[in-house]
Structure formats: structure tokens, C-alpha cells
Coordinates of C-alpha atoms and ligand atoms in Angstrom, one line a residue:
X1 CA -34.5 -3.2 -19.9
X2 CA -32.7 -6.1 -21.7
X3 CA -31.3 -9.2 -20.2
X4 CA -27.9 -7.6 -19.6
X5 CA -29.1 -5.4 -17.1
X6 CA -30.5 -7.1 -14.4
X7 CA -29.5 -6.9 -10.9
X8 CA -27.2 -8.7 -8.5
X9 CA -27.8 -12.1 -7.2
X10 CA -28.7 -13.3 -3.7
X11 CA -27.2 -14.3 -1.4
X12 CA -23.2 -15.7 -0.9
X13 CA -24.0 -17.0 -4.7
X14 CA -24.1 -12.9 -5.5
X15 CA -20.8 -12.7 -3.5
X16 CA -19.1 -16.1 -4.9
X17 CA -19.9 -15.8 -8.7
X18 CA -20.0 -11.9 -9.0
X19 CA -18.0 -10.6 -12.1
X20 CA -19.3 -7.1 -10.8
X21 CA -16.5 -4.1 -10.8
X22 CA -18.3 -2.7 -7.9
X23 CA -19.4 -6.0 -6.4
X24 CA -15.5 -7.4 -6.6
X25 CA -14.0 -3.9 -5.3
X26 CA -16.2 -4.0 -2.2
X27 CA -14.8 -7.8 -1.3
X28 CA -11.6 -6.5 -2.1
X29 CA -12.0 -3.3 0.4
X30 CA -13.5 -5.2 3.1
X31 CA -10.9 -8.3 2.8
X32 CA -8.2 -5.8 3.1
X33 CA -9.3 -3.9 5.9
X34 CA -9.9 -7.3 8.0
X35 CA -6.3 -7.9 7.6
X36 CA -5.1 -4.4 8.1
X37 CA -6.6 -5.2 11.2
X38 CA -5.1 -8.5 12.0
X39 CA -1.5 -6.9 10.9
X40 CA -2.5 -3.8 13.1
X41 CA -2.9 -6.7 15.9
X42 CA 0.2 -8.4 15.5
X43 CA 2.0 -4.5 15.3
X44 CA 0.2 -3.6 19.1
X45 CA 1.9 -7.4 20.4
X46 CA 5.1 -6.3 19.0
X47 CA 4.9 -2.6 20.8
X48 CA 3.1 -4.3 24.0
X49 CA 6.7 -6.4 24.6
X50 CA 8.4 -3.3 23.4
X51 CA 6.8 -1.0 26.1
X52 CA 9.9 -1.6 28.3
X53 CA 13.3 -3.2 28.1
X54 CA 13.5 -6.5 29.1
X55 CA 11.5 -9.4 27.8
X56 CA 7.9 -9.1 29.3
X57 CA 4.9 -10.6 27.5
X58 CA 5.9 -13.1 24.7
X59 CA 9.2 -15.4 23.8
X60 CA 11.7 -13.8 21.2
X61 CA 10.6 -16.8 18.8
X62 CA 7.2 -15.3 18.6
X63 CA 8.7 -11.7 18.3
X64 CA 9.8 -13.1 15.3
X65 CA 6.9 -14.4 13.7
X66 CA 5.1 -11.4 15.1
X67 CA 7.7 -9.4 13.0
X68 CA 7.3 -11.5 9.7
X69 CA 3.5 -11.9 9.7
X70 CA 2.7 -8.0 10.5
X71 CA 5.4 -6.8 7.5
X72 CA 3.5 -9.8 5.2
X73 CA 0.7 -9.0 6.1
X74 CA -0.3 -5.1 6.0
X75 CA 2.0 -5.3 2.6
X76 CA 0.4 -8.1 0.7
X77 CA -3.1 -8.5 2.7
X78 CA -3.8 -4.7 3.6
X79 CA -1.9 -2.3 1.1
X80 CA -2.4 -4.1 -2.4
X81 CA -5.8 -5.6 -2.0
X82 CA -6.8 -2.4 -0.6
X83 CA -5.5 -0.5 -3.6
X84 CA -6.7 -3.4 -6.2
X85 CA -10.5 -2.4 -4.4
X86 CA -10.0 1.0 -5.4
X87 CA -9.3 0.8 -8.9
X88 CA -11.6 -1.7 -9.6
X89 CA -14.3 0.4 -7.8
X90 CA -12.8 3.5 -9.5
X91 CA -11.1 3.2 -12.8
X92 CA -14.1 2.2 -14.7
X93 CA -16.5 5.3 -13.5
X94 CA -13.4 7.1 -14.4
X95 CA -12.7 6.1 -17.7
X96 CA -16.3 5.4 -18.5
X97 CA -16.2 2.2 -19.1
X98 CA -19.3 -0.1 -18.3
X99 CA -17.3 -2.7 -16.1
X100 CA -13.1 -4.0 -15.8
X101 CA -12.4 -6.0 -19.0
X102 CA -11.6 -9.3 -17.9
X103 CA -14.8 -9.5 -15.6
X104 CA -14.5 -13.4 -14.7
X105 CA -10.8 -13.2 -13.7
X106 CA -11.5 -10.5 -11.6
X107 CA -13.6 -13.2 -9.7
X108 CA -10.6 -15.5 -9.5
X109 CA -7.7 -13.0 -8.7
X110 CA -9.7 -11.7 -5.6
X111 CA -11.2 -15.4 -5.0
X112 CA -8.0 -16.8 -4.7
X113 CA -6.6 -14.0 -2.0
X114 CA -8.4 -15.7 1.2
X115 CA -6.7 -18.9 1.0
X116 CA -3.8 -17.4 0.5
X117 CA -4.1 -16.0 3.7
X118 CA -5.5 -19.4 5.3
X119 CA -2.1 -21.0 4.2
X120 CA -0.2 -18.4 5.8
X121 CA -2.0 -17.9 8.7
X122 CA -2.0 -22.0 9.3
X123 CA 1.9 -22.0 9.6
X124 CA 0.9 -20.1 13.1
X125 CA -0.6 -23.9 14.5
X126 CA 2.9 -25.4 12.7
X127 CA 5.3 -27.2 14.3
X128 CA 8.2 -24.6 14.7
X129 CA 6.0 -21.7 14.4
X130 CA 4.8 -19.3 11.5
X131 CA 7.8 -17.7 9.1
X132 CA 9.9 -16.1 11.5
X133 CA 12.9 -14.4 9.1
X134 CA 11.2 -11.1 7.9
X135 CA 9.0 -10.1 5.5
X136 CA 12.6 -10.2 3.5
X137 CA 12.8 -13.8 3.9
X138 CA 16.9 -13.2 3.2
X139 CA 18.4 -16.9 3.0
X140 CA 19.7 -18.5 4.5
X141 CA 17.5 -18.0 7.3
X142 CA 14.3 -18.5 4.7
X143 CA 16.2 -21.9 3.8
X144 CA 18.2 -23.6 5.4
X145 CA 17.5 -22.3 8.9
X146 CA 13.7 -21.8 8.1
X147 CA 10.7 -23.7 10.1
X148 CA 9.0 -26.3 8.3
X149 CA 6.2 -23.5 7.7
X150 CA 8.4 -22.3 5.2
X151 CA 6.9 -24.1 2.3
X152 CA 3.4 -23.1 2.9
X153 CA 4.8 -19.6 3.2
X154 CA 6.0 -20.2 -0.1
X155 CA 2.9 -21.6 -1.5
X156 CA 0.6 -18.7 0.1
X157 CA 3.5 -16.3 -1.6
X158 CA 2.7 -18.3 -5.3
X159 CA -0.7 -17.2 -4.5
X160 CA -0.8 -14.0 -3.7
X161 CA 1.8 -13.6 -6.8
X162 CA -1.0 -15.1 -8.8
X163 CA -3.1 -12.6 -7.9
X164 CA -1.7 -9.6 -7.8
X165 CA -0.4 -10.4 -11.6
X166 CA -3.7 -10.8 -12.6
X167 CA -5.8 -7.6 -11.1
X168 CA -2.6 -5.9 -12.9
X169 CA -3.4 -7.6 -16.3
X170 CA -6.9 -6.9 -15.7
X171 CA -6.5 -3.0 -15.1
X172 CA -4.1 -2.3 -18.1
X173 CA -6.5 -4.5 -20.1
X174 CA -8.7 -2.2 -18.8
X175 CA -7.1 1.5 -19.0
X176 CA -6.3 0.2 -22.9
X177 CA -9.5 -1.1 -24.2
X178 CA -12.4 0.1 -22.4
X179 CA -12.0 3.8 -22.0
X180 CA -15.0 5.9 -23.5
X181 CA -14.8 7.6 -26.9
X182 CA -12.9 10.7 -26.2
X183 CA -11.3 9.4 -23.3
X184 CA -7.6 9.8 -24.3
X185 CA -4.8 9.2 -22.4
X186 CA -3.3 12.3 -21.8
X187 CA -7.1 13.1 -20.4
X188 CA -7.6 10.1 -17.9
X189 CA -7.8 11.4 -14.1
X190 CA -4.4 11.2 -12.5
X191 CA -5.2 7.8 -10.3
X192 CA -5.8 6.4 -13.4
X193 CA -2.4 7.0 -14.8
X194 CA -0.8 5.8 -11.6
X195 CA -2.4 2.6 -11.5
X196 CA -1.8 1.9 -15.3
X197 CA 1.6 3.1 -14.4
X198 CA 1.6 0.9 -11.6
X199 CA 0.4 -2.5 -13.2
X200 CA 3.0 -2.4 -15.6
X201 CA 5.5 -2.5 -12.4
X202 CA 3.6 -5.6 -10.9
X203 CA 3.5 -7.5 -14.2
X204 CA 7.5 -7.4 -14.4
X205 CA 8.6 -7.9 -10.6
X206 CA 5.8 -10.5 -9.3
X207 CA 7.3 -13.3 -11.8
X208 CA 10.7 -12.1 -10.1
X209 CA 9.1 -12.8 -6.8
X210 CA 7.9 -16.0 -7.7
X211 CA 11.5 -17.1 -8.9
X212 CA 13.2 -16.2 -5.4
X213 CA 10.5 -18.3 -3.9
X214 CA 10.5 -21.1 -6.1
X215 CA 14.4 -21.1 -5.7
X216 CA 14.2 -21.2 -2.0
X217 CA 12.0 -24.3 -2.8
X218 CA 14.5 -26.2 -5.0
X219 CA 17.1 -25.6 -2.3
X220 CA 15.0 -26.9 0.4
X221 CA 13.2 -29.6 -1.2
X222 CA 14.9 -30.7 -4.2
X223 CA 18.6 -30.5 -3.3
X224 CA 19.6 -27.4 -4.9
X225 CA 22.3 -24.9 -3.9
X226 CA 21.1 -21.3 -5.2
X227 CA 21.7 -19.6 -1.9
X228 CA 23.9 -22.1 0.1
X229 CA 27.9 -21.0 -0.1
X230 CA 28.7 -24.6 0.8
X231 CA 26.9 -26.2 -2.5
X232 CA 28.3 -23.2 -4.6
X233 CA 25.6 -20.9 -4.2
X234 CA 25.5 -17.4 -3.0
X235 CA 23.3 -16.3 -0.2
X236 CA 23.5 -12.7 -1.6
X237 CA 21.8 -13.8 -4.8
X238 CA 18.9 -14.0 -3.0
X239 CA 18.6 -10.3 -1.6
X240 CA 19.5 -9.2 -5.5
X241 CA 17.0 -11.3 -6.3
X242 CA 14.5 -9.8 -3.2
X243 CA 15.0 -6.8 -3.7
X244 CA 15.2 -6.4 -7.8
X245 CA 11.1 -7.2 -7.0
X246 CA 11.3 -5.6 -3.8
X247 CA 12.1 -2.0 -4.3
X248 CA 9.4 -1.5 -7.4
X249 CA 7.3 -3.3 -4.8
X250 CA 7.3 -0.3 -2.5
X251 CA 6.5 2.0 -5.3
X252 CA 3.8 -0.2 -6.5
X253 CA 2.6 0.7 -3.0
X254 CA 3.0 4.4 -2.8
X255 CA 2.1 5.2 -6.2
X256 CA -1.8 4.5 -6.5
X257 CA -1.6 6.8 -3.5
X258 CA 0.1 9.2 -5.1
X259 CA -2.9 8.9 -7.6
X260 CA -5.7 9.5 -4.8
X261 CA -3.8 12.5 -3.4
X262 CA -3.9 14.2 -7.2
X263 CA -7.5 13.4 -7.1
X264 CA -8.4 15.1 -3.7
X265 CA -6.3 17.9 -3.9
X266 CA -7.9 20.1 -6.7
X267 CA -11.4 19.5 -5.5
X268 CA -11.1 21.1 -2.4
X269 CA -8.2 23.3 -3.3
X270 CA -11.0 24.6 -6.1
X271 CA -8.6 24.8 -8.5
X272 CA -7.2 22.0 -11.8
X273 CA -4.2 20.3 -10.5
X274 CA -1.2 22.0 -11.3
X275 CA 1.2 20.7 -13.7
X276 CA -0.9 17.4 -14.9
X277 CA 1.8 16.4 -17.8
X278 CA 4.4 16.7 -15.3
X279 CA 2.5 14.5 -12.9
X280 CA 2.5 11.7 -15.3
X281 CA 6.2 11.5 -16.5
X282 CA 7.2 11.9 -12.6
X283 CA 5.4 8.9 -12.2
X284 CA 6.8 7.2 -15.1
X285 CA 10.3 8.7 -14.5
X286 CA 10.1 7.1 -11.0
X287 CA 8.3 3.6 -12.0
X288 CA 11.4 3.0 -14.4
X289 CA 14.0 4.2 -11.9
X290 CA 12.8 1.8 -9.5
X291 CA 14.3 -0.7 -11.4
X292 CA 17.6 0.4 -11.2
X293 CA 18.0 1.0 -7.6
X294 CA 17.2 -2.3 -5.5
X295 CA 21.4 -2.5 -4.2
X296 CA 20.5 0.4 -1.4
X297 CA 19.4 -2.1 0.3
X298 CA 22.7 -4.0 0.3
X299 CA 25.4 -1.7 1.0
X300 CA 26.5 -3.7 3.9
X301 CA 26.9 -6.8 1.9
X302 CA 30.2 -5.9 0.5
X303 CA 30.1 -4.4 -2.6
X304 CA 32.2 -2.5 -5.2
X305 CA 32.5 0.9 -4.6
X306 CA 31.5 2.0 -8.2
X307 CA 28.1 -0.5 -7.4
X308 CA 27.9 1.7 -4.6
X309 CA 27.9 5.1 -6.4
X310 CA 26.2 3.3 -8.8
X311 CA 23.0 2.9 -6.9
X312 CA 23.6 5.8 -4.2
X313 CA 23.2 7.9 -7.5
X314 CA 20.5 5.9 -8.7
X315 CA 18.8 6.2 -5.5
X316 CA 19.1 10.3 -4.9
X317 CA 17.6 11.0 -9.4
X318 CA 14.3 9.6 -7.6
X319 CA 13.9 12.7 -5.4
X320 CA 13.8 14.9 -8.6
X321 CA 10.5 13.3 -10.0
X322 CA 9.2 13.2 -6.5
X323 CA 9.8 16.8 -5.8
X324 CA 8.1 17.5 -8.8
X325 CA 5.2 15.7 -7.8
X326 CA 5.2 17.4 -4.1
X327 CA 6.0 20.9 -6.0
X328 CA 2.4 20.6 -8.4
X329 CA 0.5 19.2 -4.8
X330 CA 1.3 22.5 -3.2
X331 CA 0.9 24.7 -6.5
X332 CA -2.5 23.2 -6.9
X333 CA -3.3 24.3 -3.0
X334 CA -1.7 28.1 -4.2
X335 CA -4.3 30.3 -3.9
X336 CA -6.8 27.9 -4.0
X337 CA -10.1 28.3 -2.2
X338 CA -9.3 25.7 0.2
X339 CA -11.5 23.9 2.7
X340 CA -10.9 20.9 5.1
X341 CA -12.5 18.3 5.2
X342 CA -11.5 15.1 6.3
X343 CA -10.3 13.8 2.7
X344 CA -8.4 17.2 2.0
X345 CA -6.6 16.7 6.0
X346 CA -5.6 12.9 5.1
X347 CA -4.1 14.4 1.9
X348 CA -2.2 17.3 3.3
X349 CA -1.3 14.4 5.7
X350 CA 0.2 12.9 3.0
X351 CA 1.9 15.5 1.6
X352 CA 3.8 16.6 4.8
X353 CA 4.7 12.8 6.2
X354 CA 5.4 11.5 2.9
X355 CA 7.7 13.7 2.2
X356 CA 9.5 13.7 5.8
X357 CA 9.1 9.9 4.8
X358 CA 11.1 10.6 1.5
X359 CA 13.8 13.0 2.8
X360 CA 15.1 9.7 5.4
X361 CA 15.0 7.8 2.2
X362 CA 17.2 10.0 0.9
X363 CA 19.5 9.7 3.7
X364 CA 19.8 6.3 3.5
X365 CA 20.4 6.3 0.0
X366 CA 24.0 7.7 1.1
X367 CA 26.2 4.7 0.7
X368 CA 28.2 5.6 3.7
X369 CA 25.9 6.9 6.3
X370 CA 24.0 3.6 5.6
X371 CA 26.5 2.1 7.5
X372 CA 25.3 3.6 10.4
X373 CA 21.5 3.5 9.8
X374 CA 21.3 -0.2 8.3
X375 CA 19.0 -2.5 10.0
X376 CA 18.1 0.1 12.9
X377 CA 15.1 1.5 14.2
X378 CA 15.9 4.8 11.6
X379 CA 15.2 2.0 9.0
X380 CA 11.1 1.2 10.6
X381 CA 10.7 5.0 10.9
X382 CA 11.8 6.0 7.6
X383 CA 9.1 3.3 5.5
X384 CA 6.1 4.1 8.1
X385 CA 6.4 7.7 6.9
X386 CA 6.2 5.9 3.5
X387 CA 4.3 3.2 4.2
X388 CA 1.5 4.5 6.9
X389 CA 1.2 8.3 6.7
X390 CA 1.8 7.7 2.8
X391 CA -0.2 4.5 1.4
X392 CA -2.7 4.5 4.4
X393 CA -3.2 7.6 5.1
X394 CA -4.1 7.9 0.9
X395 CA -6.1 4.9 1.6
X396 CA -7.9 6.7 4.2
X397 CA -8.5 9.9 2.5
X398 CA -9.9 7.4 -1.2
X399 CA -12.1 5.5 1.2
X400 CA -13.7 9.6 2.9
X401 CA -13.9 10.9 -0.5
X402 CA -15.3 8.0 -2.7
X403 CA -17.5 6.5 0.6
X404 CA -20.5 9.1 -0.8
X405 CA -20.3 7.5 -4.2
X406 CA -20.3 3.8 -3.3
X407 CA -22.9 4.0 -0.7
X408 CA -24.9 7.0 -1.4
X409 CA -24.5 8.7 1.9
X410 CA -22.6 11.1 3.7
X411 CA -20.3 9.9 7.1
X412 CA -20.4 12.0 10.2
X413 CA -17.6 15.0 9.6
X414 CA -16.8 15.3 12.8
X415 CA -15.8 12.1 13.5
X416 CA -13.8 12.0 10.4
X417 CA -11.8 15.1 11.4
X418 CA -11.4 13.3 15.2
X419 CA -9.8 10.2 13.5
X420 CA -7.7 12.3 11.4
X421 CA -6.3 14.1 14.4
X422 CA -5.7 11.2 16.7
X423 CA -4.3 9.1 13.8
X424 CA -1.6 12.1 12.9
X425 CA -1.0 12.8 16.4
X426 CA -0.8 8.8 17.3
X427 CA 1.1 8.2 13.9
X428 CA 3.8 10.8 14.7
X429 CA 4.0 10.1 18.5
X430 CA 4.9 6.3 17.7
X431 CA 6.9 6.8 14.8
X432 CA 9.2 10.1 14.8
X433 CA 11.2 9.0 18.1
X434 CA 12.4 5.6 16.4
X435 CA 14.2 7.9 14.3
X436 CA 16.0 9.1 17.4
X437 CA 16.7 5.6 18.9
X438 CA 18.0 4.6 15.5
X439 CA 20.3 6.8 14.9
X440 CA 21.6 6.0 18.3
X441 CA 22.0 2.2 17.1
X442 CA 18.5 0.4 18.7
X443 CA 18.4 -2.4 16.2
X444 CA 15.4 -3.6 14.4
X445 CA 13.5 -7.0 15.0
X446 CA 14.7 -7.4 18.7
X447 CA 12.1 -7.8 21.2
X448 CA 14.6 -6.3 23.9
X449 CA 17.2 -3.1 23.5
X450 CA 19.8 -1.4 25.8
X451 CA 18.1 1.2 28.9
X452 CA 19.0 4.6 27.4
X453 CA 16.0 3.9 25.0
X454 CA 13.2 3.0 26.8
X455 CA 11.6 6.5 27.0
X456 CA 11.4 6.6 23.2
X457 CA 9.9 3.2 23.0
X458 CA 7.8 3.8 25.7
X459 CA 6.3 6.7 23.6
X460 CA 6.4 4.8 20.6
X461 CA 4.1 2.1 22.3
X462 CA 1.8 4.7 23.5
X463 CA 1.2 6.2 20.1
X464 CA 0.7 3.0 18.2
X465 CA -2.1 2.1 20.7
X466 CA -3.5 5.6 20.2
X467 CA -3.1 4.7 16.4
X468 CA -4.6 1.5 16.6
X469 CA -7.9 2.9 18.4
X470 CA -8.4 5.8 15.5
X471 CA -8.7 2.9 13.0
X472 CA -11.4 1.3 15.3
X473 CA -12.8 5.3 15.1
X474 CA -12.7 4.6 11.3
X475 CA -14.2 1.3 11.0
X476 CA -17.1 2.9 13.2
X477 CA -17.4 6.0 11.4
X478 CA -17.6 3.8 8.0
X479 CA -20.1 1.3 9.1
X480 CA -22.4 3.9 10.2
X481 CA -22.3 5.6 7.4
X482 CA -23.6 2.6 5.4
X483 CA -26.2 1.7 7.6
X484 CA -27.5 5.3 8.4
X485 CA -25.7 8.1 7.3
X486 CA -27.5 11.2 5.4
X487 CA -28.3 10.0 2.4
X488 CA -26.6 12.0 -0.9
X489 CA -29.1 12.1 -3.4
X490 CA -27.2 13.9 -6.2
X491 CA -24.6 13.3 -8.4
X492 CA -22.0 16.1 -7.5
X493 CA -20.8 14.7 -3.7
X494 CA -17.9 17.7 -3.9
X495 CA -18.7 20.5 -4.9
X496 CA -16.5 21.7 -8.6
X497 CA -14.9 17.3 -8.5
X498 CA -14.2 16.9 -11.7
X499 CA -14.5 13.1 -13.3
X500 CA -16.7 11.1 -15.1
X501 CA -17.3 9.2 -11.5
X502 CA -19.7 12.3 -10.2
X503 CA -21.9 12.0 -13.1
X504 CA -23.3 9.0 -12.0
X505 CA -25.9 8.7 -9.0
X506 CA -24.8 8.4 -5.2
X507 CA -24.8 5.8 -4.5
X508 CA -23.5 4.2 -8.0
X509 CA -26.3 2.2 -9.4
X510 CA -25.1 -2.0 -10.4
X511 CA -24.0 -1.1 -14.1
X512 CA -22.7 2.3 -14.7
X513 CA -21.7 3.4 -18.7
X514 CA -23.7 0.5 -20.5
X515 CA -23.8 3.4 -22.9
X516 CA -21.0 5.5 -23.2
X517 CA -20.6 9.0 -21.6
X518 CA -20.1 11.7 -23.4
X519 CA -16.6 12.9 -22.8
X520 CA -15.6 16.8 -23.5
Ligands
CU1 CU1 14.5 0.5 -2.1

């Protein structure tokens, strides 16, 4: 034993100066889940004062925030963090590789995330109130009608920019230079091609991201006029702007998922997944067509019909790539010898909402039916399919399947199966009827809506509090596995997983690959 292979530290010091793949992906995994939680909590306020019509529990102002904070939240504290914990736990004991390879800026990128969050969660005790114009932030609400918080939103924003760019650079740095001898590309596991996939997206939009809010800046601050009409500005700059990062935003959301699903499938469908070339130029095909699609979002706006072919066109190619995708998920499960457990049910979870999630994209991808759907309930259905039965519930199913690996024991079955169940069934009960009260014309972000609704919402309500309690069954299930679940002792967790990352121990030891594996 050298000098380079000594243990972790002790104590916070271990936690506060670890450059440890596995050390940083745990913070990052824990940090995220504490603020799925807090987003979760602002999400059971919001259907608490929608339980009935009329306003019952909190003032429309604090809808607002409650709005805001819960989209900001669960998209840049829950969903990316939670994915950046995965691949730095994962891509490395996939790739063989003996840790990420920019180790000390792993430390900062995550470091840096938690006062983020203190920033933004400070404009709550603010004069005026946290941000309270979406997690869209469309000016001139974000501007010229924006609360003083507004600027430490935009600070917190810099942040989590900062960030997110830099986990990305570290994970293509990492894909590219420290894969094991042997380890082509064309061989890596599927979630590793997502992510590299994937950090490629983040690199381009975040700068985009940071412009819009540095813009807002200049116009508040600094007497600019980049989205005010009356200084010869254009407020609908600012949603191009938006959503040019916005829309490759919600793929750099589902498609890491996408990756976990391609992972999970073949090991307990017993079979290679089906199609693997095809998997990774869908994902490509899709990463570069989210670029040209971000007007969807604008229809209303006014815009030239040929813009509006344009990206109604756009918009539809995607489902081509993502029905491959869907096609090779259930070609794997052909035939297979499949079994169920809890990873393989969030996964076929996946499969099933996701795509219900996809097929109301595509309808609102139809320029003029938009008209009708735009900024209604139809709207919050359609991206919970995408968002919460696609990146959570693929979240969910990485965190059941890998859980052996980290920690070197197995979680209770049973109670894995039991959140699955009560998570679908409270998923669907809270989310499939806003579909119905959309299409009907309940608008979004209101804290009150017309009578003929209010047995829909009231449903709606009950299922997210149903939902909320299976992710208290999760946290449970989780922390009792770590603390006394039946310990793994072998390598193989699955039986017939394939990947480098079940030829380690269970649980992984500190360094993995300080030699390289031997890859066939
Ligand atoms: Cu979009």
C-alpha cells in the first residue's frame, strides 16, 4: 500500500475537502434529495390551497412564490444534482476509470450548490417576497415588475450556472480521458453515452442562461432596455432567449434517465439491450434537435406562420428518435426472462408514463391546438409525465438498483415494491385529471379556478399527498438499508448485470480501478 491509497478523512474535514468520486456523489445524492423534499413541500402547499375552489389557506402572492420556488427548485436543486450524483458515483466504475478527472473541481462545483440555495431561499425573509414570476422568469414580470429578491435570484441562478457547467466539463473530461484500455466508445454502458451526450448540452445552453439573467440585471440595475418595449427593447427576446436554454434544459433532464432505464432493462429482462447503436444516435439525434425547437413554447406570442411550421415540424422529428428509443426498451423486454423487482417496476414505470408524457408533447407541438392548451393545467400534466414519472421515477429506479453497490447491502423488497405502487397509483391519481381540467381551460399558476373543476382538483390533491408520503416510504426504506439491511457480500448484486461496476465489491471500496480493468 502506497501513499495514494489511503483512506478517507475524518470528520466534516473528510466531507469539506473530499476530491472522492464516491465521497462527492453521495453529497451530491443526499443534497438533492433534501431539496426534492423541500420542492415536494412547497408542491403539497400549492395542492393544500388547491383542494377546493376559493382561496383557503395562503394569499395569492405566496401562491406565487410557492409556484416559482417548487418549479426552481425540484429542476435545479432536485433533478440535476441528483443526476450529477449519479454519474459521478457511476461513470467511473463504468468506464474503469480510478476516479472523475478533474477531482478538485468536483469539490467546488458541488461546494458551491448549497449557497446557492441559501441565496434563494433568503429572498423568502425579503421584503416583497421570494421570486414570484415562474420558474420562466418571462420579463417583464422578472424585471420591471419583479420583487427586490430578484437580484439574489439572479445571483443564486449565476451559481447554480457555475456549477452545473462545471460537473459537465468534468464528466466529458472524464468519458474522454479516463476510460480503461479497451474501453471504446461504441462499448461504454448506455448511461454513459447519455450523460456525455448530455454534458455537451449543458456546456452550450448554461452560458445562454447566464446571458438572460445577466440581461435582466443590466435592465434593472444598470439602466438598460433589453426587454422593456418603452426603452426599445423587446420583452419577447427574453422568452427566445429562455427558452433557446430552456428546451435542451428539459432534455438535459430526461436524458440521463433515459440512460438508467437502458441500464436496468436488460438485466432483469436477461437479455443485451436491443438495438445499442440505435440507442445512441436517438440520443444524439434528439440532443441536437433540441436546439432547434425552443419557439413551441411561444406560439401565442405572435409569430410568422412559416416560424410556426417551422418549429411545429421541428417539434413532431423528435418523436421519431424517441420512438426508437421506446421501440429497443420493449424489444429488449421481448421474450426476455423477466422478473420484477423494484428497479425493473420504476423502469417499466418509465416506459409507460414517459411516453403518455411524450404523446401530450406531441400535441402541443401542434401550432394550432396550442392555442387552446397554452398555459393550462394540460401544460403541468403533460411535463410531470416527463418530469416525475420520467426523471424521478429513473432516479428512483438508479438509486434501487445501484443502493447494493454503494452501500453493500440489500433494501427491504417489499417495501420497495409498496413505494412503487403507491407512488404510480398517487402519481397518476394527481396528475392524469389535470389533463381533463386543462383541456377544459383551468389555467395554470392560479390559486383559485371556476366550480365545474373542483372534483378533479380535489383528486389531484389527494394523489399528490399520497405521492408525497411514498417518498417518505423511500427515504425510510433507504436509510434502513444503510444502517441495517442484509449485507451483499459479492460482487454480482443482479444476477447476468453486465458492466465493469459489478466487478467491484458491494459495497465499492474508497478507490476503485487504481489499476486498470481488464476490458473484453
Ligand atoms: Cu420545449
Amino acid at each position: 500500500m502506497g501513499d495514494h491509497h489511503h483512506g478517507p478523512a475524518k470528520g466534516i474535514t473528510r466531507w469539506l475537502t473530499t476530491t472522492n468520486h464516491k465521497d462527492i456523489g453521495t453529497m451530491y445524492l443526499w443534497f438533492s434529495f433534501a431539496m426534492f423534499l423541500l420542492g415536494g413541500a412547497f408542491a403539497m402547499v400549492i395542492r393544500a390551497e388547491l383542494f377546493q375552489p376559493g382561496l383557503q389557506l395562503i394569499e395569492p402572492a405566496f401562491f406565487n412564490q410557492m409556484t416559482t420556488m417548487h418549479g426552481l427548485i425540484m429542476v435545479f436543486g432536485a433533478i440535476m444534482p441528483a443526476f450529477v450524483g449519479l454519474a459521478n458515483w457511476m461513470i467511473p466504475l463504468m468506464i474503469g476509470a480510478p476516479d472523475m478527472a478533474l477531482p478538485r473541481m468536483n469539490n467546488w462545483s458541488f461546494w458551491i450548490l448549497p449557497f446557492a440555495f441559501a441565496i434563494l431561499a433568503s429572498s423568502f425573509f425579503m421584503e416583497g417576497g421570494a421570486p414570484n414570476f415562474g420558474w420562466t422568469f418571462y420579463a417583464p414580470l422578472s424585471t420591471t415588475y419583479a420583487p427586490p429578491s430578484v437580484t439574489f435570484f439572479i445571483f443564486g441562478v449565476h451559481i447554480l450556472g457555475l456549477s452545473s457547467i462545471m460537473g459537465a466539463i468534468n464528466i466529458a473530461a472524464t468519458v474522454m480521458n479516463m476510460r480503461a484500455p479497451g474501453m471504446t466508445y461504441m462499448k461504454m454502458p448506455l448511461f454513459v453515452w447519455t450523460w456525455f451526450i448530455t454534458a455537451y448540452l449543458l456546456i452550450a445552453v448554461m452560458p445562454v442562461l447566464a446571458g438572460a439573467v445577466t440581461m435582466m440585471l443590466m435592465d434593472i440595475h444598470f439602466g438598460t432596455s433589453f426587454f422593456s418595449a418603452a426603452g426599445g427593447g423587446d420583452p419577447v427576446l427574453f422568452q427566445h432567449i429562455f427558452w433557446f436554454f430552456g428546451h435542451p434544459e428539459v432534455y438535459i433532464i430526461i436524458l440521463p434517465g433515459f440512460g438508467v432505464v437502458s441500464q436496468v432493462i436488460p438485466t432483469f429482462s436477461r437479455k443485451r439491450l436491443f438495438g445499442y447503436d440505435s440507442m445512441v444516435y436517438a440520443t444524439a439525434s434528439i440532443a441536437f434537435l433540441s436546439f432547434i425547437v425552443w419557439a413551441h413554447h411561444m406560439y401565442t406570442v405572435g409569430m410568422p406562420v412559416a416560424g410556426e411550421l417551422f418549429f411545429m415540424y421541428a417539434t413532431m422529428l423528435i418523436a421519431v428518435p424517441t420512438g426508437v428509443k421506446v421501440f429497443n426498451w420493449i424489444s429488449t423486454m421481448w421474450r426476455g426472462a423477466m422478473t420484477f423487482e423494484t428497479p425493473m417496476l420504476f423502469a417499466i414505470g418509465f416506459v409507460v408514463l414517459f411516453t403518455m408524457g411524450g404523446f401530450t408533447g406531441l400535441m402541443l407541438a401542434i401550432a394550432p391546438a396550442d392555442f387552446q392548451y397554452h398555459d393550462s393545467y394540460f401544460v403541468v400534466a403533460h411535463f410531470h409525465y416527463t418530469m416525475v414519472a420520467g426523471a424521478i421515477f429513473s432516479m428512483t429506479c438508479a438509486v434501487y438498483y445501484w443502493l447494493p453497490k454503494w452501500c453493500g447491502r440489500m433494501y427491504n423488497e417489499t417495501l420497495g415494491k409498496t413505494q412503487f405502487w403507491v407512488s404510480f397509483v398517487g402519481f397518476n391519481l394527481t396528475f392524469f385529471p389535470q389533463h381533463f381540467v386543462g383541456l377544459a381551460g383551468m389555467p395554470r399558476r392560479i390559486p383559485d379556478y371556476a366550480l365545474q373543476f373542483a372534483d378533479f382538483n380535489l383528486m389531484s390533491s389527494v394523489g399528490a399527498f399520497i405521492y408525497g408520503a411514498s417518498q417518505l416510504l423511500f427515504l425510510y426504506n433507504v436509510v434502513a438499508t444503510i444502517v441495517a439491511g442484509e449485507p451483499v457480500e459479492k460482487e454480482q448484486v443482479w444476477e447476468g448485470a453486465e458492466g465493469l461496476e459489478w466487478t467491484v465489491a458491494s459495497p465499492a471500496p474508497y478507490h476503485t480501478f487504481t489499476t486498470p480493468p481488464d476490458v473484453k
